[in-house]
Amino acid sequence: MIRFRIPLLLILGTLFRVSESLRFELKSGGTRCISEDIGINSMTVGKYHIINPNEGHPMPESHKVTVRLISSHGNTYHYADSVDAGQFAFTTGDKGEHSACFWGHQHDPPVTMTIEIDWKTGVTTKEWPSVAKKGQVDVMELELKKLQETISAIHYEMFYLRDREEEMQELNRSTNSKMAWMSFLSLAVCLSVAGLQLWHLKTFFEKKKII
């Protein structure tokens, strides 16, 4: 039970943190990727846009990017070419790191764009005010719905972390086994080389009639 305390605290911190947008700079001709570790069958939503450097004026033509969101298995969940804004929503079909990559178009002289992305997964994708409005539920029912969704997400994340831990343990066992064989092989090679050297020296001294 002790080994699950830290992951549980991390999960709770992730589920209840205030969602904040991420901003980063991208130079024309450059590439930037951000990644999120997501479990299988998790709801994911997000939106992104380029910050207009001239507020109140049209977006410059140079401020366009190509966006692609892929999983660690190479599945593409979102793709957009020559855009200054966009959004995505999907349910993951595999687990692991999912990356959103942005490519800036080449321009001369080069420009630097500021991109803002808001990426949500799991229970944070729920729009609770709209749920309350549509269902005409009272405050207690709304809180119970939120609690139920949170518990389900924690339950899923616990199993996901356990599976990842088992995968890492299996990888460690395989690596240790390979290292043991490698050490044995290295020792055998060293002993063989030492034996050959001794045999060569003995043969040399015998020919020279030193021994």
JSON list of C-alpha atoms in Angstrom, two decimals:
[
{"chain": "A", "resi": 1, "resn": "MET", "atom": "CA", "xyz": [0.00, 0.00, 0.00]},
{"chain": "A", "resi": 2, "resn": "ILE", "atom": "CA", "xyz": [2.86, 2.40, 0.74]},
{"chain": "A", "resi": 3, "resn": "ARG", "atom": "CA", "xyz": [4.16, 2.41, -2.81]},
{"chain": "A", "resi": 4, "resn": "PHE", "atom": "CA", "xyz": [0.85, 3.83, -4.09]},
{"chain": "A", "resi": 5, "resn": "ARG", "atom": "CA", "xyz": [0.83, 6.90, -1.85]},
{"chain": "A", "resi": 6, "resn": "ILE", "atom": "CA", "xyz": [2.98, 9.11, -4.03]},
{"chain": "A", "resi": 7, "resn": "PRO", "atom": "CA", "xyz": [1.21, 8.20, -7.34]},
{"chain": "A", "resi": 8, "resn": "LEU", "atom": "CA", "xyz": [-2.17, 8.78, -5.64]},
{"chain": "A", "resi": 9, "resn": "LEU", "atom": "CA", "xyz": [-1.13, 12.23, -4.47]},
{"chain": "A", "resi": 10, "resn": "LEU", "atom": "CA", "xyz": [0.15, 13.00, -7.95]},
{"chain": "A", "resi": 11, "resn": "ILE", "atom": "CA", "xyz": [-3.15, 11.86, -9.46]},
{"chain": "A", "resi": 12, "resn": "LEU", "atom": "CA", "xyz": [-5.19, 13.95, -7.04]},
{"chain": "A", "resi": 13, "resn": "GLY", "atom": "CA", "xyz": [-2.99, 16.96, -7.73]},
{"chain": "A", "resi": 14, "resn": "THR", "atom": "CA", "xyz": [-3.48, 16.46, -11.46]},
{"chain": "A", "resi": 15, "resn": "LEU", "atom": "CA", "xyz": [-7.24, 16.01, -11.26]},
{"chain": "A", "resi": 16, "resn": "PHE", "atom": "CA", "xyz": [-7.94, 19.02, -9.05]},
{"chain": "A", "resi": 17, "resn": "ARG", "atom": "CA", "xyz": [-5.43, 21.52, -10.40]},
{"chain": "A", "resi": 18, "resn": "VAL", "atom": "CA", "xyz": [-6.67, 24.61, -12.15]},
{"chain": "A", "resi": 19, "resn": "SER", "atom": "CA", "xyz": [-6.36, 24.20, -15.88]},
{"chain": "A", "resi": 20, "resn": "GLU", "atom": "CA", "xyz": [-3.98, 26.77, -17.32]},
{"chain": "A", "resi": 21, "resn": "SER", "atom": "CA", "xyz": [-3.01, 27.44, -20.90]},
{"chain": "A", "resi": 22, "resn": "LEU", "atom": "CA", "xyz": [0.55, 26.86, -22.03]},
{"chain": "A", "resi": 23, "resn": "ARG", "atom": "CA", "xyz": [2.38, 29.46, -24.09]},
{"chain": "A", "resi": 24, "resn": "PHE", "atom": "CA", "xyz": [5.61, 28.98, -26.01]},
{"chain": "A", "resi": 25, "resn": "GLU", "atom": "CA", "xyz": [7.52, 30.66, -28.81]},
{"chain": "A", "resi": 26, "resn": "LEU", "atom": "CA", "xyz": [8.16, 29.14, -32.23]},
{"chain": "A", "resi": 27, "resn": "LYS", "atom": "CA", "xyz": [10.51, 30.56, -34.86]},
{"chain": "A", "resi": 28, "resn": "SER", "atom": "CA", "xyz": [9.69, 30.25, -38.54]},
{"chain": "A", "resi": 29, "resn": "GLY", "atom": "CA", "xyz": [11.22, 27.08, -39.92]},
{"chain": "A", "resi": 30, "resn": "GLY", "atom": "CA", "xyz": [11.42, 25.59, -36.43]},
{"chain": "A", "resi": 31, "resn": "THR", "atom": "CA", "xyz": [9.57, 22.80, -34.63]},
{"chain": "A", "resi": 32, "resn": "ARG", "atom": "CA", "xyz": [8.23, 22.53, -31.10]},
{"chain": "A", "resi": 33, "resn": "CYS", "atom": "CA", "xyz": [6.49, 19.54, -29.51]},
{"chain": "A", "resi": 34, "resn": "ILE", "atom": "CA", "xyz": [4.70, 19.15, -26.20]},
{"chain": "A", "resi": 35, "resn": "SER", "atom": "CA", "xyz": [3.77, 15.75, -24.77]},
{"chain": "A", "resi": 36, "resn": "GLU", "atom": "CA", "xyz": [1.17, 14.36, -22.39]},
{"chain": "A", "resi": 37, "resn": "ASP", "atom": "CA", "xyz": [1.17, 10.87, -20.88]},
{"chain": "A", "resi": 38, "resn": "ILE", "atom": "CA", "xyz": [-2.40, 9.61, -21.39]},
{"chain": "A", "resi": 39, "resn": "GLY", "atom": "CA", "xyz": [-4.03, 6.26, -20.68]},
{"chain": "A", "resi": 40, "resn": "ILE", "atom": "CA", "xyz": [-6.13, 4.28, -23.14]},
{"chain": "A", "resi": 41, "resn": "ASN", "atom": "CA", "xyz": [-9.80, 5.25, -23.70]},
{"chain": "A", "resi": 42, "resn": "SER", "atom": "CA", "xyz": [-9.28, 8.69, -22.13]},
{"chain": "A", "resi": 43, "resn": "MET", "atom": "CA", "xyz": [-11.23, 11.67, -23.41]},
{"chain": "A", "resi": 44, "resn": "THR", "atom": "CA", "xyz": [-8.95, 14.45, -24.65]},
{"chain": "A", "resi": 45, "resn": "VAL", "atom": "CA", "xyz": [-9.88, 17.95, -25.80]},
{"chain": "A", "resi": 46, "resn": "GLY", "atom": "CA", "xyz": [-7.80, 20.97, -26.65]},
{"chain": "A", "resi": 47, "resn": "LYS", "atom": "CA", "xyz": [-7.51, 24.18, -28.59]},
{"chain": "A", "resi": 48, "resn": "TYR", "atom": "CA", "xyz": [-4.63, 26.31, -29.76]},
{"chain": "A", "resi": 49, "resn": "HIS", "atom": "CA", "xyz": [-4.03, 29.63, -31.47]},
{"chain": "A", "resi": 50, "resn": "ILE", "atom": "CA", "xyz": [-1.25, 31.99, -32.46]},
{"chain": "A", "resi": 51, "resn": "ILE", "atom": "CA", "xyz": [-1.16, 35.24, -30.47]},
{"chain": "A", "resi": 52, "resn": "ASN", "atom": "CA", "xyz": [-1.70, 38.17, -32.82]},
{"chain": "A", "resi": 53, "resn": "PRO", "atom": "CA", "xyz": [1.37, 40.44, -32.52]},
{"chain": "A", "resi": 54, "resn": "ASN", "atom": "CA", "xyz": [-0.69, 43.38, -33.78]},
{"chain": "A", "resi": 55, "resn": "GLU", "atom": "CA", "xyz": [-3.83, 43.40, -31.66]},
{"chain": "A", "resi": 56, "resn": "GLY", "atom": "CA", "xyz": [-6.75, 44.95, -33.47]},
{"chain": "A", "resi": 57, "resn": "HIS", "atom": "CA", "xyz": [-5.30, 44.14, -36.90]},
{"chain": "A", "resi": 58, "resn": "PRO", "atom": "CA", "xyz": [-5.58, 41.03, -39.10]},
{"chain": "A", "resi": 59, "resn": "MET", "atom": "CA", "xyz": [-3.22, 38.16, -38.37]},
{"chain": "A", "resi": 60, "resn": "PRO", "atom": "CA", "xyz": [-0.04, 38.45, -40.50]},
{"chain": "A", "resi": 61, "resn": "GLU", "atom": "CA", "xyz": [0.22, 35.92, -43.31]},
{"chain": "A", "resi": 62, "resn": "SER", "atom": "CA", "xyz": [3.60, 34.84, -41.96]},
{"chain": "A", "resi": 63, "resn": "HIS", "atom": "CA", "xyz": [1.95, 33.58, -38.76]},
{"chain": "A", "resi": 64, "resn": "LYS", "atom": "CA", "xyz": [0.86, 30.12, -39.93]},
{"chain": "A", "resi": 65, "resn": "VAL", "atom": "CA", "xyz": [1.78, 26.71, -38.57]},
{"chain": "A", "resi": 66, "resn": "THR", "atom": "CA", "xyz": [1.28, 23.05, -39.36]},
{"chain": "A", "resi": 67, "resn": "VAL", "atom": "CA", "xyz": [-0.01, 21.01, -36.42]},
{"chain": "A", "resi": 68, "resn": "ARG", "atom": "CA", "xyz": [0.00, 17.26, -35.89]},
{"chain": "A", "resi": 69, "resn": "LEU", "atom": "CA", "xyz": [-1.04, 15.32, -32.80]},
{"chain": "A", "resi": 70, "resn": "ILE", "atom": "CA", "xyz": [0.23, 11.73, -32.67]},
{"chain": "A", "resi": 71, "resn": "SER", "atom": "CA", "xyz": [0.45, 8.92, -30.13]},
{"chain": "A", "resi": 72, "resn": "SER", "atom": "CA", "xyz": [3.58, 7.00, -29.13]},
{"chain": "A", "resi": 73, "resn": "HIS", "atom": "CA", "xyz": [2.44, 4.28, -31.56]},
{"chain": "A", "resi": 74, "resn": "GLY", "atom": "CA", "xyz": [2.34, 6.71, -34.49]},
{"chain": "A", "resi": 75, "resn": "ASN", "atom": "CA", "xyz": [-1.45, 7.13, -34.69]},
{"chain": "A", "resi": 76, "resn": "THR", "atom": "CA", "xyz": [-2.49, 10.58, -35.90]},
{"chain": "A", "resi": 77, "resn": "TYR", "atom": "CA", "xyz": [-5.42, 12.11, -33.99]},
{"chain": "A", "resi": 78, "resn": "HIS", "atom": "CA", "xyz": [-5.29, 15.63, -35.40]},
{"chain": "A", "resi": 79, "resn": "TYR", "atom": "CA", "xyz": [-3.67, 17.33, -38.38]},
{"chain": "A", "resi": 80, "resn": "ALA", "atom": "CA", "xyz": [-3.97, 20.88, -39.70]},
{"chain": "A", "resi": 81, "resn": "ASP", "atom": "CA", "xyz": [-1.88, 22.69, -42.31]},
{"chain": "A", "resi": 82, "resn": "SER", "atom": "CA", "xyz": [-1.27, 26.46, -42.60]},
{"chain": "A", "resi": 83, "resn": "VAL", "atom": "CA", "xyz": [-3.53, 27.51, -39.72]},
{"chain": "A", "resi": 84, "resn": "ASP", "atom": "CA", "xyz": [-3.35, 30.13, -37.01]},
{"chain": "A", "resi": 85, "resn": "ALA", "atom": "CA", "xyz": [-5.88, 28.43, -34.70]},
{"chain": "A", "resi": 86, "resn": "GLY", "atom": "CA", "xyz": [-7.62, 25.10, -34.24]},
{"chain": "A", "resi": 87, "resn": "GLN", "atom": "CA", "xyz": [-9.08, 22.60, -31.83]},
{"chain": "A", "resi": 88, "resn": "PHE", "atom": "CA", "xyz": [-9.21, 18.83, -31.34]},
{"chain": "A", "resi": 89, "resn": "ALA", "atom": "CA", "xyz": [-11.22, 16.24, -29.44]},
{"chain": "A", "resi": 90, "resn": "PHE", "atom": "CA", "xyz": [-10.77, 12.48, -29.41]},
{"chain": "A", "resi": 91, "resn": "THR", "atom": "CA", "xyz": [-10.73, 9.36, -27.25]},
{"chain": "A", "resi": 92, "resn": "THR", "atom": "CA", "xyz": [-7.31, 7.72, -27.08]},
{"chain": "A", "resi": 93, "resn": "GLY", "atom": "CA", "xyz": [-6.93, 4.31, -28.68]},
{"chain": "A", "resi": 94, "resn": "ASP", "atom": "CA", "xyz": [-3.57, 3.52, -27.06]},
{"chain": "A", "resi": 95, "resn": "LYS", "atom": "CA", "xyz": [-1.70, 4.50, -23.93]},
{"chain": "A", "resi": 96, "resn": "GLY", "atom": "CA", "xyz": [1.55, 6.36, -23.49]},
{"chain": "A", "resi": 97, "resn": "GLU", "atom": "CA", "xyz": [2.90, 9.74, -24.53]},
{"chain": "A", "resi": 98, "resn": "HIS", "atom": "CA", "xyz": [0.82, 11.76, -27.00]},
{"chain": "A", "resi": 99, "resn": "SER", "atom": "CA", "xyz": [2.66, 14.64, -28.67]},
{"chain": "A", "resi": 100, "resn": "ALA", "atom": "CA", "xyz": [1.36, 17.81, -30.28]},
{"chain": "A", "resi": 101, "resn": "CYS", "atom": "CA", "xyz": [3.97, 19.12, -32.71]},
{"chain": "A", "resi": 102, "resn": "PHE", "atom": "CA", "xyz": [3.97, 22.57, -34.33]},
{"chain": "A", "resi": 103, "resn": "TRP", "atom": "CA", "xyz": [5.99, 23.40, -37.46]},
{"chain": "A", "resi": 104, "resn": "GLY", "atom": "CA", "xyz": [6.56, 27.03, -38.39]},
{"chain": "A", "resi": 105, "resn": "HIS", "atom": "CA", "xyz": [6.60, 27.88, -42.08]},
{"chain": "A", "resi": 106, "resn": "GLN", "atom": "CA", "xyz": [9.89, 29.21, -43.47]},
{"chain": "A", "resi": 107, "resn": "HIS", "atom": "CA", "xyz": [10.00, 32.99, -43.92]},
{"chain": "A", "resi": 108, "resn": "ASP", "atom": "CA", "xyz": [12.66, 35.52, -44.83]},
{"chain": "A", "resi": 109, "resn": "PRO", "atom": "CA", "xyz": [13.24, 37.49, -42.71]},
{"chain": "A", "resi": 110, "resn": "PRO", "atom": "CA", "xyz": [12.39, 34.95, -39.97]},
{"chain": "A", "resi": 111, "resn": "VAL", "atom": "CA", "xyz": [9.60, 35.68, -37.49]},
{"chain": "A", "resi": 112, "resn": "THR", "atom": "CA", "xyz": [8.89, 34.46, -33.98]},
{"chain": "A", "resi": 113, "resn": "MET", "atom": "CA", "xyz": [5.34, 33.36, -33.14]},
{"chain": "A", "resi": 114, "resn": "THR", "atom": "CA", "xyz": [3.79, 32.95, -29.70]},
{"chain": "A", "resi": 115, "resn": "ILE", "atom": "CA", "xyz": [1.45, 29.95, -29.53]},
{"chain": "A", "resi": 116, "resn": "GLU", "atom": "CA", "xyz": [-1.06, 29.25, -26.77]},
{"chain": "A", "resi": 117, "resn": "ILE", "atom": "CA", "xyz": [-2.50, 25.76, -26.23]},
{"chain": "A", "resi": 118, "resn": "ASP", "atom": "CA", "xyz": [-5.08, 24.53, -23.74]},
{"chain": "A", "resi": 119, "resn": "TRP", "atom": "CA", "xyz": [-4.99, 20.73, -23.43]},
{"chain": "A", "resi": 120, "resn": "LYS", "atom": "CA", "xyz": [-7.28, 18.77, -21.12]},
{"chain": "A", "resi": 121, "resn": "THR", "atom": "CA", "xyz": [-7.62, 15.04, -20.48]},
{"chain": "A", "resi": 122, "resn": "GLY", "atom": "CA", "xyz": [-9.83, 12.78, -18.37]},
{"chain": "A", "resi": 123, "resn": "VAL", "atom": "CA", "xyz": [-12.17, 14.29, -15.82]},
{"chain": "A", "resi": 124, "resn": "THR", "atom": "CA", "xyz": [-10.92, 17.83, -16.53]},
{"chain": "A", "resi": 125, "resn": "THR", "atom": "CA", "xyz": [-12.66, 17.69, -19.92]},
{"chain": "A", "resi": 126, "resn": "LYS", "atom": "CA", "xyz": [-16.07, 17.78, -18.24]},
{"chain": "A", "resi": 127, "resn": "GLU", "atom": "CA", "xyz": [-17.88, 21.09, -18.51]},
{"chain": "A", "resi": 128, "resn": "TRP", "atom": "CA", "xyz": [-19.62, 20.92, -15.14]},
{"chain": "A", "resi": 129, "resn": "PRO", "atom": "CA", "xyz": [-21.57, 24.21, -15.36]},
{"chain": "A", "resi": 130, "resn": "SER", "atom": "CA", "xyz": [-23.15, 23.06, -18.62]},
{"chain": "A", "resi": 131, "resn": "VAL", "atom": "CA", "xyz": [-23.92, 19.67, -17.07]},
{"chain": "A", "resi": 132, "resn": "ALA", "atom": "CA", "xyz": [-25.74, 21.37, -14.22]},
{"chain": "A", "resi": 133, "resn": "LYS", "atom": "CA", "xyz": [-27.66, 23.65, -16.59]},
{"chain": "A", "resi": 134, "resn": "LYS", "atom": "CA", "xyz": [-28.71, 20.89, -18.98]},
{"chain": "A", "resi": 135, "resn": "GLY", "atom": "CA", "xyz": [-29.70, 18.40, -16.31]},
{"chain": "A", "resi": 136, "resn": "GLN", "atom": "CA", "xyz": [-31.34, 20.92, -14.01]},
{"chain": "A", "resi": 137, "resn": "VAL", "atom": "CA", "xyz": [-29.62, 19.25, -11.05]},
{"chain": "A", "resi": 138, "resn": "ASP", "atom": "CA", "xyz": [-29.09, 20.86, -7.68]},
{"chain": "A", "resi": 139, "resn": "VAL", "atom": "CA", "xyz": [-25.71, 21.55, -6.09]},
{"chain": "A", "resi": 140, "resn": "MET", "atom": "CA", "xyz": [-25.55, 18.27, -4.20]},
{"chain": "A", "resi": 141, "resn": "GLU", "atom": "CA", "xyz": [-26.23, 16.17, -7.30]},
{"chain": "A", "resi": 142, "resn": "LEU", "atom": "CA", "xyz": [-23.65, 18.12, -9.24]},
{"chain": "A", "resi": 143, "resn": "GLU", "atom": "CA", "xyz": [-21.02, 17.53, -6.58]},
{"chain": "A", "resi": 144, "resn": "LEU", "atom": "CA", "xyz": [-21.89, 13.82, -6.50]},
{"chain": "A", "resi": 145, "resn": "LYS", "atom": "CA", "xyz": [-21.48, 13.63, -10.28]},
{"chain": "A", "resi": 146, "resn": "LYS", "atom": "CA", "xyz": [-18.10, 15.34, -10.04]},
{"chain": "A", "resi": 147, "resn": "LEU", "atom": "CA", "xyz": [-17.04, 13.03, -7.22]},
{"chain": "A", "resi": 148, "resn": "GLN", "atom": "CA", "xyz": [-18.13, 9.95, -9.18]},
{"chain": "A", "resi": 149, "resn": "GLU", "atom": "CA", "xyz": [-16.20, 11.04, -12.26]},
{"chain": "A", "resi": 150, "resn": "THR", "atom": "CA", "xyz": [-13.14, 11.80, -10.12]},
{"chain": "A", "resi": 151, "resn": "ILE", "atom": "CA", "xyz": [-13.22, 8.43, -8.37]},
{"chain": "A", "resi": 152, "resn": "SER", "atom": "CA", "xyz": [-13.58, 6.64, -11.70]},
{"chain": "A", "resi": 153, "resn": "ALA", "atom": "CA", "xyz": [-10.62, 8.56, -13.09]},
{"chain": "A", "resi": 154, "resn": "ILE", "atom": "CA", "xyz": [-8.50, 7.77, -10.01]},
{"chain": "A", "resi": 155, "resn": "HIS", "atom": "CA", "xyz": [-9.47, 4.09, -10.24]},
{"chain": "A", "resi": 156, "resn": "TYR", "atom": "CA", "xyz": [-8.45, 3.98, -13.89]},
{"chain": "A", "resi": 157, "resn": "GLU", "atom": "CA", "xyz": [-5.19, 5.84, -13.31]},
{"chain": "A", "resi": 158, "resn": "MET", "atom": "CA", "xyz": [-4.25, 3.46, -10.47]},
{"chain": "A", "resi": 159, "resn": "PHE", "atom": "CA", "xyz": [-4.58, 0.44, -12.77]},
{"chain": "A", "resi": 160, "resn": "TYR", "atom": "CA", "xyz": [-2.74, 2.32, -15.51]},
{"chain": "A", "resi": 161, "resn": "LEU", "atom": "CA", "xyz": [0.16, 3.12, -13.18]},
{"chain": "A", "resi": 162, "resn": "ARG", "atom": "CA", "xyz": [0.25, -0.48, -11.97]},
{"chain": "A", "resi": 163, "resn": "ASP", "atom": "CA", "xyz": [0.50, -1.73, -15.55]},
{"chain": "A", "resi": 164, "resn": "ARG", "atom": "CA", "xyz": [3.29, 0.75, -16.27]},
{"chain": "A", "resi": 165, "resn": "GLU", "atom": "CA", "xyz": [5.12, -0.38, -13.13]},
{"chain": "A", "resi": 166, "resn": "GLU", "atom": "CA", "xyz": [4.88, -4.02, -14.21]},
{"chain": "A", "resi": 167, "resn": "GLU", "atom": "CA", "xyz": [6.22, -3.11, -17.64]},
{"chain": "A", "resi": 168, "resn": "MET", "atom": "CA", "xyz": [9.17, -1.29, -16.06]},
{"chain": "A", "resi": 169, "resn": "GLN", "atom": "CA", "xyz": [9.89, -4.22, -13.74]},
{"chain": "A", "resi": 170, "resn": "GLU", "atom": "CA", "xyz": [9.84, -6.64, -16.68]},
{"chain": "A", "resi": 171, "resn": "LEU", "atom": "CA", "xyz": [12.20, -4.33, -18.58]},
{"chain": "A", "resi": 172, "resn": "ASN", "atom": "CA", "xyz": [14.55, -4.18, -15.57]},
{"chain": "A", "resi": 173, "resn": "ARG", "atom": "CA", "xyz": [14.56, -7.98, -15.26]},
{"chain": "A", "resi": 174, "resn": "SER", "atom": "CA", "xyz": [15.30, -8.37, -18.95]},
{"chain": "A", "resi": 175, "resn": "THR", "atom": "CA", "xyz": [18.09, -5.77, -18.79]},
{"chain": "A", "resi": 176, "resn": "ASN", "atom": "CA", "xyz": [19.66, -7.39, -15.71]},
{"chain": "A", "resi": 177, "resn": "SER", "atom": "CA", "xyz": [19.59, -10.80, -17.40]},
{"chain": "A", "resi": 178, "resn": "LYS", "atom": "CA", "xyz": [21.28, -9.42, -20.52]},
{"chain": "A", "resi": 179, "resn": "MET", "atom": "CA", "xyz": [23.89, -7.61, -18.43]},
{"chain": "A", "resi": 180, "resn": "ALA", "atom": "CA", "xyz": [24.65, -10.83, -16.52]},
{"chain": "A", "resi": 181, "resn": "TRP", "atom": "CA", "xyz": [25.23, -12.71, -19.78]},
{"chain": "A", "resi": 182, "resn": "MET", "atom": "CA", "xyz": [27.32, -9.85, -21.11]},
{"chain": "A", "resi": 183, "resn": "SER", "atom": "CA", "xyz": [29.48, -9.86, -17.96]},
{"chain": "A", "resi": 184, "resn": "PHE", "atom": "CA", "xyz": [29.95, -13.64, -18.20]},
{"chain": "A", "resi": 185, "resn": "LEU", "atom": "CA", "xyz": [30.88, -13.36, -21.88]},
{"chain": "A", "resi": 186, "resn": "SER", "atom": "CA", "xyz": [33.33, -10.53, -21.16]},
{"chain": "A", "resi": 187, "resn": "LEU", "atom": "CA", "xyz": [34.96, -12.56, -18.38]},
{"chain": "A", "resi": 188, "resn": "ALA", "atom": "CA", "xyz": [35.26, -15.60, -20.67]},
{"chain": "A", "resi": 189, "resn": "VAL", "atom": "CA", "xyz": [36.86, -13.46, -23.41]},
{"chain": "A", "resi": 190, "resn": "CYS", "atom": "CA", "xyz": [39.31, -11.90, -20.96]},
{"chain": "A", "resi": 191, "resn": "LEU", "atom": "CA", "xyz": [40.33, -15.29, -19.57]},
{"chain": "A", "resi": 192, "resn": "SER", "atom": "CA", "xyz": [40.73, -16.68, -23.09]},
{"chain": "A", "resi": 193, "resn": "VAL", "atom": "CA", "xyz": [42.92, -13.76, -24.12]},
{"chain": "A", "resi": 194, "resn": "ALA", "atom": "CA", "xyz": [45.01, -14.10, -20.97]},
{"chain": "A", "resi": 195, "resn": "GLY", "atom": "CA", "xyz": [45.44, -17.85, -21.63]},
{"chain": "A", "resi": 196, "resn": "LEU", "atom": "CA", "xyz": [46.51, -17.21, -25.21]},
{"chain": "A", "resi": 197, "resn": "GLN", "atom": "CA", "xyz": [49.01, -14.61, -24.05]},
{"chain": "A", "resi": 198, "resn": "LEU", "atom": "CA", "xyz": [50.51, -17.01, -21.52]},
{"chain": "A", "resi": 199, "resn": "TRP", "atom": "CA", "xyz": [50.71, -19.76, -24.15]},
{"chain": "A", "resi": 200, "resn": "HIS", "atom": "CA", "xyz": [52.36, -17.39, -26.64]},
{"chain": "A", "resi": 201, "resn": "LEU", "atom": "CA", "xyz": [54.92, -16.18, -24.09]},
{"chain": "A", "resi": 202, "resn": "LYS", "atom": "CA", "xyz": [55.73, -19.74, -23.02]},
{"chain": "A", "resi": 203, "resn": "THR", "atom": "CA", "xyz": [56.19, -20.82, -26.66]},
{"chain": "A", "resi": 204, "resn": "PHE", "atom": "CA", "xyz": [58.37, -17.77, -27.36]},
{"chain": "A", "resi": 205, "resn": "PHE", "atom": "CA", "xyz": [60.64, -18.37, -24.36]},
{"chain": "A", "resi": 206, "resn": "GLU", "atom": "CA", "xyz": [60.93, -22.07, -25.20]},
{"chain": "A", "resi": 207, "resn": "LYS", "atom": "CA", "xyz": [62.02, -21.22, -28.75]},
{"chain": "A", "resi": 208, "resn": "LYS", "atom": "CA", "xyz": [64.58, -18.78, -27.38]},
{"chain": "A", "resi": 209, "resn": "LYS", "atom": "CA", "xyz": [65.67, -21.51, -24.94]},
{"chain": "A", "resi": 210, "resn": "ILE", "atom": "CA", "xyz": [65.17, -19.13, -22.07]},
{"chain": "A", "resi": 211, "resn": "ILE", "atom": "CA", "xyz": [63.14, -21.70, -20.20]}
]
